[in-house]
Amino acid sequence: MQKILAIIGARPQFIKHAPVELELRQEFNLVTIHTGQHYDDNMSKVFFDELKINKPEYLLELGGMSHGKQTGMMMMQIEDIVLDEEPDAILIYGDTNSTLAGALVGAKLHIPVFHIEAGLRSFNKSMPEEINRVLADHISDMFFIPSETARTNLHKEGVKNNIFNVGDVMYDMILLARKTGLMKNSDQSGYYYVTLHRPYNVDIEPRLTEILKMLNSLDKIAIFAIHPRTRKKMEKFDLKTSDYSNIKFIDPVSYFENINYIYNCNGLITDSGGMQKEAYWLKKKCITVRPETEWIETLENKWNTLVFDDLKKIGNIINIQPGEYKEDVYGNGNASEKIRLEIMKYFKNK
Ligand code: UD1
């Protein structure tokens, strides 16, 4: 039985890992490292409990550092584990510092690296995620892409082999959520749902202040699930939640709570990558507070709208009326199974 070492560390990776783990454990010896990049109970533990993810075999404590230090220390500790475990492959997800650290360790030890959610590009190198994903793709061996756009991006960079369009594993998770019955209509309606954590939105005082001002002036209440990074910045800038009567600030929520907040909202305002798609799958309009998105398919028919320079346009959310909805934009919810089958073929042909 081949051994696969999965590396996860940040909130969206726990969500992506949940359906993949279910599939891969059927066929492989799956060992998981949690780097500890996200460490608060409501940024980490709650996802393991709720999504019934196996306890990671290794839990590192590498949250809350500068990027260089964090990535470097992850590499040192992951390398030791890899030398000890001798896996047949390393599995990485998305674009975080944990992704890059895992990819680098694998590549340097000549262990095949499989990248889930490969080929995404924002073409904005000021985002740490863009650096992480470009580098990870250039040292990976197998690429699981969610859309043909990702294939085009990889081809343009000369990455041509072992690319498999399996769809998006986050869609698998949405379908699993639907099955549980935990996704339901709530009494709480008539609100916009908000999450923001990108450094370019929350690390700059005038910009964060302007965004909060806009949220405070919306026609409906804004429920803002506030990321630890954003909370820390609000404290640093002395921005008081009590000054914003139209914003209901809540702590980060679990996966099912988050999905329910999207499912029942009048629109999502976010800078998250994954939530742009979740809004799409749940047929909710979305304003993405970013200059660009990797998920360009969501922009079609106004399901998703980018707002960046002119923050006043956040207020336009009331007027947006999305057009036709296209099914299967990011596959049809069986990405994890396809990943398992492709990995089986890969090992067979080796
Ligand atoms: C990271 C990812 C980003 C992803 C996001 C999801 C990178 C470069 N960025 O950004 O791609 O969209 O996670 O949330 O990998 N913190 C806590 N408690 C926690 C987690 C974080 O207090 O449980 C603090 C950290 O100590 C740090 C700040 O929040 O001060 C930012 O966390 P970090 O993981 O560095 O980056 P994110 O902004 O979360």
mmCIF file with all atom_site columns, C-alpha atoms and ligand atoms in Angstrom, residues 9-13 36-44 62-67 70 74 95-99 127-129 132-133 197-199 202-203 227-230 232-233 271-274, ligand 1:
data_model
loop_
_atom_site.group_PDB
_atom_site.id
_atom_site.type_symbol
_atom_site.label_atom_id
_atom_site.label_alt_id
_atom_site.label_comp_id
_atom_site.label_asym_id
_atom_site.label_entity_id
_atom_site.label_seq_id
_atom_site.pdbx_PDB_ins_code
_atom_site.Cartn_x
_atom_site.Cartn_y
_atom_site.Cartn_z
_atom_site.occupancy
_atom_site.B_iso_or_equiv
_atom_site.pdbx_formal_charge
_atom_site.auth_seq_id
_atom_site.auth_comp_id
_atom_site.auth_asym_id
_atom_site.auth_atom_id
_atom_site.pdbx_PDB_model_num
ATOM   1  C CA  . GLY A 1 9   ? -2.402  24.008 7.840  1.00 0.00 ? 9   GLY A CA  1
ATOM   2  C CA  . ALA A 1 10  ? -4.904  26.737 7.064  1.00 0.00 ? 10  ALA A CA  1
ATOM   3  C CA  . ARG A 1 11  ? -8.672  26.820 7.335  1.00 0.00 ? 11  ARG A CA  1
ATOM   4  C CA  . PRO A 1 12  ? -9.551  26.303 3.651  1.00 0.00 ? 12  PRO A CA  1
ATOM   5  C CA  . GLN A 1 13  ? -7.228  23.308 3.507  1.00 0.00 ? 13  GLN A CA  1
ATOM   6  C CA  . GLY A 1 36  ? -0.421  24.654 12.853 1.00 0.00 ? 36  GLY A CA  1
ATOM   7  C CA  . GLN A 1 37  ? -0.525  27.712 10.588 1.00 0.00 ? 37  GLN A CA  1
ATOM   8  C CA  . HIS A 1 38  ? -4.074  28.151 11.854 1.00 0.00 ? 38  HIS A CA  1
ATOM   9  C CA  . TYR A 1 39  ? -4.327  27.194 15.478 1.00 0.00 ? 39  TYR A CA  1
ATOM   10 C CA  . ASP A 1 40  ? -7.345  28.811 17.175 1.00 0.00 ? 40  ASP A CA  1
ATOM   11 C CA  . ASP A 1 41  ? -10.111 26.329 17.959 1.00 0.00 ? 41  ASP A CA  1
ATOM   12 C CA  . ASN A 1 42  ? -12.503 28.152 15.651 1.00 0.00 ? 42  ASN A CA  1
ATOM   13 C CA  . MET A 1 43  ? -9.936  28.306 12.819 1.00 0.00 ? 43  MET A CA  1
ATOM   14 C CA  . SER A 1 44  ? -8.842  24.695 13.133 1.00 0.00 ? 44  SER A CA  1
ATOM   15 C CA  . LEU A 1 62  ? 3.967   27.064 13.330 1.00 0.00 ? 62  LEU A CA  1
ATOM   16 C CA  . GLY A 1 63  ? 1.268   29.732 13.417 1.00 0.00 ? 63  GLY A CA  1
ATOM   17 C CA  . GLY A 1 64  ? 1.677   33.473 13.770 1.00 0.00 ? 64  GLY A CA  1
ATOM   18 C CA  . MET A 1 65  ? 5.143   34.060 12.334 1.00 0.00 ? 65  MET A CA  1
ATOM   19 C CA  . SER A 1 66  ? 6.548   36.121 9.518  1.00 0.00 ? 66  SER A CA  1
ATOM   20 C CA  . HIS A 1 67  ? 6.223   34.422 6.147  1.00 0.00 ? 67  HIS A CA  1
ATOM   21 C CA  . GLN A 1 70  ? 7.032   30.293 9.002  1.00 0.00 ? 70  GLN A CA  1
ATOM   22 C CA  . MET A 1 74  ? 7.716   24.333 8.192  1.00 0.00 ? 74  MET A CA  1
ATOM   23 C CA  . ASP A 1 95  ? -1.724  28.232 -2.148 1.00 0.00 ? 95  ASP A CA  1
ATOM   24 C CA  . THR A 1 96  ? -0.776  28.831 1.461  1.00 0.00 ? 96  THR A CA  1
ATOM   25 C CA  . ASN A 1 97  ? 2.626   28.900 3.098  1.00 0.00 ? 97  ASN A CA  1
ATOM   26 C CA  . SER A 1 98  ? 1.968   25.301 4.175  1.00 0.00 ? 98  SER A CA  1
ATOM   27 C CA  . THR A 1 99  ? 1.468   24.380 0.501  1.00 0.00 ? 99  THR A CA  1
ATOM   28 C CA  . MET A 1 127 ? -0.347  38.278 -2.997 1.00 0.00 ? 127 MET A CA  1
ATOM   29 C CA  . PRO A 1 128 ? 1.670   35.709 -1.052 1.00 0.00 ? 128 PRO A CA  1
ATOM   30 C CA  . GLU A 1 129 ? -0.760  33.105 -2.363 1.00 0.00 ? 129 GLU A CA  1
ATOM   31 C CA  . ASN A 1 132 ? 3.062   30.095 -3.331 1.00 0.00 ? 132 ASN A CA  1
ATOM   32 C CA  . ARG A 1 133 ? 0.903   28.622 -6.067 1.00 0.00 ? 133 ARG A CA  1
ATOM   33 C CA  . HIS A 1 197 ? -8.793  38.891 5.633  1.00 0.00 ? 197 HIS A CA  1
ATOM   34 C CA  . ARG A 1 198 ? -6.473  39.774 2.726  1.00 0.00 ? 198 ARG A CA  1
ATOM   35 C CA  . PRO A 1 199 ? -3.530  41.903 3.844  1.00 0.00 ? 199 PRO A CA  1
ATOM   36 C CA  . VAL A 1 202 ? -7.209  44.769 6.276  1.00 0.00 ? 202 VAL A CA  1
ATOM   37 C CA  . ASP A 1 203 ? -3.594  45.732 6.956  1.00 0.00 ? 203 ASP A CA  1
ATOM   38 C CA  . HIS A 1 227 ? -10.860 36.569 10.825 1.00 0.00 ? 227 HIS A CA  1
ATOM   39 C CA  . PRO A 1 228 ? -8.161  36.747 13.557 1.00 0.00 ? 228 PRO A CA  1
ATOM   40 C CA  . ARG A 1 229 ? -5.948  38.781 11.251 1.00 0.00 ? 229 ARG A CA  1
ATOM   41 C CA  . THR A 1 230 ? -8.709  41.370 10.732 1.00 0.00 ? 230 THR A CA  1
ATOM   42 C CA  . LYS A 1 232 ? -5.931  42.115 15.296 1.00 0.00 ? 232 LYS A CA  1
ATOM   43 C CA  . LYS A 1 233 ? -5.746  44.956 12.776 1.00 0.00 ? 233 LYS A CA  1
ATOM   44 C CA  . ASP A 1 271 ? -12.093 38.583 -0.310 1.00 0.00 ? 271 ASP A CA  1
ATOM   45 C CA  . SER A 1 272 ? -11.873 34.843 0.245  1.00 0.00 ? 272 SER A CA  1
ATOM   46 C CA  . GLY A 1 273 ? -11.035 32.592 -2.672 1.00 0.00 ? 273 GLY A CA  1
ATOM   47 C CA  . GLY A 1 274 ? -13.177 29.624 -1.737 1.00 0.00 ? 274 GLY A CA  1
HETATM 48 C C1  . UD1 B 2 .   ? -3.884  32.349 5.277  1.00 0.00 ? 1   UD1 B C1  1
HETATM 49 C C2  . UD1 B 2 .   ? -3.434  32.069 3.858  1.00 0.00 ? 1   UD1 B C2  1
HETATM 50 C C3  . UD1 B 2 .   ? -4.526  32.486 2.891  1.00 0.00 ? 1   UD1 B C3  1
HETATM 51 C C4  . UD1 B 2 .   ? -5.864  31.874 3.240  1.00 0.00 ? 1   UD1 B C4  1
HETATM 52 C C5  . UD1 B 2 .   ? -6.195  32.205 4.700  1.00 0.00 ? 1   UD1 B C5  1
HETATM 53 C C6  . UD1 B 2 .   ? -7.505  31.586 5.135  1.00 0.00 ? 1   UD1 B C6  1
HETATM 54 C C7  . UD1 B 2 .   ? -1.018  32.272 3.390  1.00 0.00 ? 1   UD1 B C7  1
HETATM 55 C C8  . UD1 B 2 .   ? 0.035   33.127 2.842  1.00 0.00 ? 1   UD1 B C8  1
HETATM 56 N N1  . UD1 B 2 .   ? -2.239  32.811 3.524  1.00 0.00 ? 1   UD1 B N1  1
HETATM 57 O O1  . UD1 B 2 .   ? -4.002  33.764 5.424  1.00 0.00 ? 1   UD1 B O1  1
HETATM 58 O O2  . UD1 B 2 .   ? -4.180  32.086 1.597  1.00 0.00 ? 1   UD1 B O2  1
HETATM 59 O O3  . UD1 B 2 .   ? -6.870  32.417 2.411  1.00 0.00 ? 1   UD1 B O3  1
HETATM 60 O O4  . UD1 B 2 .   ? -5.126  31.708 5.521  1.00 0.00 ? 1   UD1 B O4  1
HETATM 61 O O5  . UD1 B 2 .   ? -7.849  32.001 6.404  1.00 0.00 ? 1   UD1 B O5  1
HETATM 62 O O6  . UD1 B 2 .   ? -0.735  31.132 3.725  1.00 0.00 ? 1   UD1 B O6  1
HETATM 63 N N2  . UD1 B 2 .   ? -4.138  33.799 13.438 1.00 0.00 ? 1   UD1 B N2  1
HETATM 64 C C9  . UD1 B 2 .   ? -4.679  33.609 14.686 1.00 0.00 ? 1   UD1 B C9  1
HETATM 65 N N3  . UD1 B 2 .   ? -5.316  32.428 14.897 1.00 0.00 ? 1   UD1 B N3  1
HETATM 66 C C10 . UD1 B 2 .   ? -5.430  31.479 13.934 1.00 0.00 ? 1   UD1 B C10 1
HETATM 67 C C11 . UD1 B 2 .   ? -4.892  31.728 12.661 1.00 0.00 ? 1   UD1 B C11 1
HETATM 68 C C12 . UD1 B 2 .   ? -4.245  32.908 12.422 1.00 0.00 ? 1   UD1 B C12 1
HETATM 69 O O7  . UD1 B 2 .   ? -4.592  34.425 15.577 1.00 0.00 ? 1   UD1 B O7  1
HETATM 70 O O8  . UD1 B 2 .   ? -6.008  30.431 14.206 1.00 0.00 ? 1   UD1 B O8  1
HETATM 71 C C13 . UD1 B 2 .   ? -3.379  35.026 13.196 1.00 0.00 ? 1   UD1 B C13 1
HETATM 72 C C14 . UD1 B 2 .   ? -1.932  34.703 12.901 1.00 0.00 ? 1   UD1 B C14 1
HETATM 73 O O9  . UD1 B 2 .   ? -1.199  34.541 14.047 1.00 0.00 ? 1   UD1 B O9  1
HETATM 74 C C15 . UD1 B 2 .   ? -1.519  35.885 12.105 1.00 0.00 ? 1   UD1 B C15 1
HETATM 75 C C16 . UD1 B 2 .   ? -2.781  36.252 11.348 1.00 0.00 ? 1   UD1 B C16 1
HETATM 76 O O10 . UD1 B 2 .   ? -3.867  35.678 12.057 1.00 0.00 ? 1   UD1 B O10 1
HETATM 77 O O11 . UD1 B 2 .   ? -1.175  36.953 12.940 1.00 0.00 ? 1   UD1 B O11 1
HETATM 78 C C17 . UD1 B 2 .   ? -2.759  35.779 9.941  1.00 0.00 ? 1   UD1 B C17 1
HETATM 79 O O12 . UD1 B 2 .   ? -2.685  34.358 9.822  1.00 0.00 ? 1   UD1 B O12 1
HETATM 80 P P1  . UD1 B 2 .   ? -1.888  33.649 8.605  1.00 0.00 ? 1   UD1 B P1  1
HETATM 81 O O13 . UD1 B 2 .   ? -2.105  32.197 8.603  1.00 0.00 ? 1   UD1 B O13 1
HETATM 82 O O14 . UD1 B 2 .   ? -0.523  34.156 8.593  1.00 0.00 ? 1   UD1 B O14 1
HETATM 83 O O15 . UD1 B 2 .   ? -2.521  34.255 7.311  1.00 0.00 ? 1   UD1 B O15 1
HETATM 84 P P2  . UD1 B 2 .   ? -4.028  34.437 6.875  1.00 0.00 ? 1   UD1 B P2  1
HETATM 85 O O16 . UD1 B 2 .   ? -4.254  35.880 6.736  1.00 0.00 ? 1   UD1 B O16 1
HETATM 86 O O17 . UD1 B 2 .   ? -4.967  33.632 7.724  1.00 0.00 ? 1   UD1 B O17 1
#
